[in-house]
mmCIF file of C-alpha atoms in Angstrom:
data_model
loop_
_atom_site.group_PDB
_atom_site.id
_atom_site.type_symbol
_atom_site.label_atom_id
_atom_site.label_comp_id
_atom_site.label_asym_id
_atom_site.label_seq_id
_atom_site.Cartn_x
_atom_site.Cartn_y
_atom_site.Cartn_z
ATOM 1 C CA MET I 29 0.000 0.013 -0.048
ATOM 2 C CA GLY I 30 2.961 2.378 0.094
ATOM 3 C CA GLY I 31 3.379 2.642 -3.626
ATOM 4 C CA GLN I 32 6.578 0.732 -3.785
ATOM 5 C CA VAL I 33 7.906 -0.503 -7.193
ATOM 6 C CA LEU I 34 8.442 -4.231 -6.935
ATOM 7 C CA ARG I 35 9.501 -5.120 -10.533
ATOM 8 C CA VAL I 36 10.477 -3.379 -13.815
ATOM 9 C CA SER I 37 10.004 -5.194 -17.068
ATOM 10 C CA LEU I 38 12.385 -4.182 -19.849
ATOM 11 C CA SER I 39 12.055 -4.211 -23.555
ATOM 12 C CA PRO I 40 14.809 -5.834 -25.744
ATOM 13 C CA THR I 41 15.407 -2.295 -27.243
ATOM 14 C CA VAL I 42 16.982 -1.167 -24.010
ATOM 15 C CA THR I 43 20.331 -2.449 -25.457
ATOM 16 C CA SER I 44 20.407 0.676 -27.531
ATOM 17 C CA LEU I 45 20.356 2.938 -24.505
ATOM 18 C CA THR I 46 23.352 4.221 -22.514
ATOM 19 C CA GLU I 47 23.489 3.151 -18.967
ATOM 20 C CA SER I 48 22.481 6.681 -17.889
ATOM 21 C CA ALA I 49 19.566 6.797 -20.298
ATOM 22 C CA LEU I 50 18.303 3.477 -19.091
ATOM 23 C CA ALA I 51 18.633 4.630 -15.466
ATOM 24 C CA ASP I 52 16.604 7.778 -16.326
ATOM 25 C CA GLU I 53 13.925 5.676 -18.185
ATOM 26 C CA ILE I 54 13.506 3.356 -15.206
ATOM 27 C CA LEU I 55 13.279 6.130 -12.627
ATOM 28 C CA LEU I 56 10.670 7.916 -14.807
ATOM 29 C CA LEU I 57 8.527 4.852 -15.266
ATOM 30 C CA ALA I 58 8.897 3.917 -11.648
ATOM 31 C CA SER I 59 7.796 7.362 -10.587
ATOM 32 C CA ILE I 60 4.697 7.134 -12.854
ATOM 33 C CA SER I 61 4.037 3.669 -11.422
ATOM 34 C CA ARG I 62 4.240 5.031 -7.938
ATOM 35 C CA LEU I 63 1.812 7.773 -8.758
ATOM 36 C CA GLN I 64 -0.630 5.264 -10.223
ATOM 37 C CA ALA I 65 -0.543 3.128 -7.033
ATOM 38 C CA LEU I 66 -1.128 6.289 -4.847
ATOM 39 C CA ALA I 67 -4.066 7.114 -7.191
ATOM 40 C CA GLY I 68 -5.433 3.688 -6.563
ATOM 41 C CA GLN I 69 -5.376 4.411 -2.854
ATOM 42 C CA HIS I 70 -7.072 7.660 -3.526
ATOM 43 C CA ALA I 71 -9.905 5.852 -5.466
ATOM 44 C CA ILE I 72 -10.493 3.297 -2.744
ATOM 45 C CA ILE I 73 -10.554 5.759 0.065
ATOM 46 C CA ALA I 74 -12.827 8.079 -1.877
ATOM 47 C CA ALA I 75 -15.198 5.244 -2.630
ATOM 48 C CA LEU I 76 -15.266 4.291 1.085
ATOM 49 C CA MET I 77 -15.900 7.857 2.318
ATOM 50 C CA GLY I 78 -18.603 8.233 -0.267
ATOM 51 C CA ARG I 79 -20.348 5.153 1.126
ATOM 52 C CA LEU I 80 -20.029 6.819 4.531
ATOM 53 C CA GLY I 81 -21.875 9.746 3.131
ATOM 54 C CA ARG I 82 -18.855 12.208 3.151
ATOM 55 C CA ASP I 83 -18.975 15.283 0.792
ATOM 56 C CA PRO I 84 -17.039 14.339 -2.473
ATOM 57 C CA ALA I 85 -15.403 17.673 -2.777
ATOM 58 C CA ALA I 86 -14.189 17.756 0.918
ATOM 59 C CA THR I 87 -12.949 14.198 0.530
ATOM 60 C CA LEU I 88 -11.049 15.094 -2.657
ATOM 61 C CA SER I 89 -9.457 18.070 -0.902
ATOM 62 C CA PHE I 90 -8.527 15.919 2.211
ATOM 63 C CA LEU I 91 -6.979 13.137 0.022
ATOM 64 C CA GLU I 92 -4.995 15.401 -2.245
ATOM 65 C CA ARG I 93 -3.940 18.139 0.273
ATOM 66 C CA ASP I 94 -3.609 16.383 3.580
ATOM 67 C CA LEU I 95 -2.739 12.938 2.594
ATOM 68 C CA GLY I 96 -0.815 13.718 -0.718
ATOM 69 C CA LEU I 97 -2.640 11.118 -2.725
ATOM 70 C CA PRO I 98 -3.175 12.196 -6.385
ATOM 71 C CA SER I 99 -6.447 11.564 -8.010
ATOM 72 C CA PRO I 100 -6.630 9.000 -10.774
ATOM 73 C CA GLN I 101 -7.585 11.731 -13.112
ATOM 74 C CA SER I 102 -4.468 13.748 -12.353
ATOM 75 C CA VAL I 103 -2.299 10.781 -12.705
ATOM 76 C CA THR I 104 -3.771 9.978 -16.207
ATOM 77 C CA GLU I 105 -3.064 13.504 -17.182
ATOM 78 C CA VAL I 106 0.553 13.375 -16.018
ATOM 79 C CA ARG I 107 1.048 10.033 -17.655
ATOM 80 C CA ALA I 108 -0.335 11.148 -20.990
ATOM 81 C CA GLU I 109 1.723 14.363 -20.931
ATOM 82 C CA VAL I 110 4.886 12.471 -20.118
ATOM 83 C CA PHE I 111 4.298 9.809 -22.789
ATOM 84 C CA ALA I 112 3.338 12.447 -25.382
ATOM 85 C CA ASN I 113 6.414 14.595 -24.727
ATOM 86 C CA ARG I 114 8.890 11.850 -24.218
ATOM 87 C CA TYR I 115 7.872 9.066 -26.715
ATOM 88 C CA TYR I 116 5.825 10.515 -29.391
ATOM 89 C CA SER I 117 7.954 13.615 -30.032
ATOM 90 C CA ASP I 118 10.963 11.250 -30.308
ATOM 91 C CA SER I 119 9.432 9.349 -33.130
ATOM 92 C CA ALA I 120 8.198 12.333 -35.105
#
């Protein structure tokens, strides 16, 4: 539940990367994976709080500001931006 990364799968194309570039790639993807795990916690807690009748706006604020859990939507936006800037711009 802490958002720890347990495993990273690598593509065969990593052999074309330098060690430094590979390290940067792994760190970036691990960071995004961590955010996705935290967003999963956010979604579960928000659903439970909703079942308890809590105000959705107050719950969202509490989860993001006080607990530091990003919303699933914000992580999806970050992931899309990173992938668009990093991968799609490289192939263009």
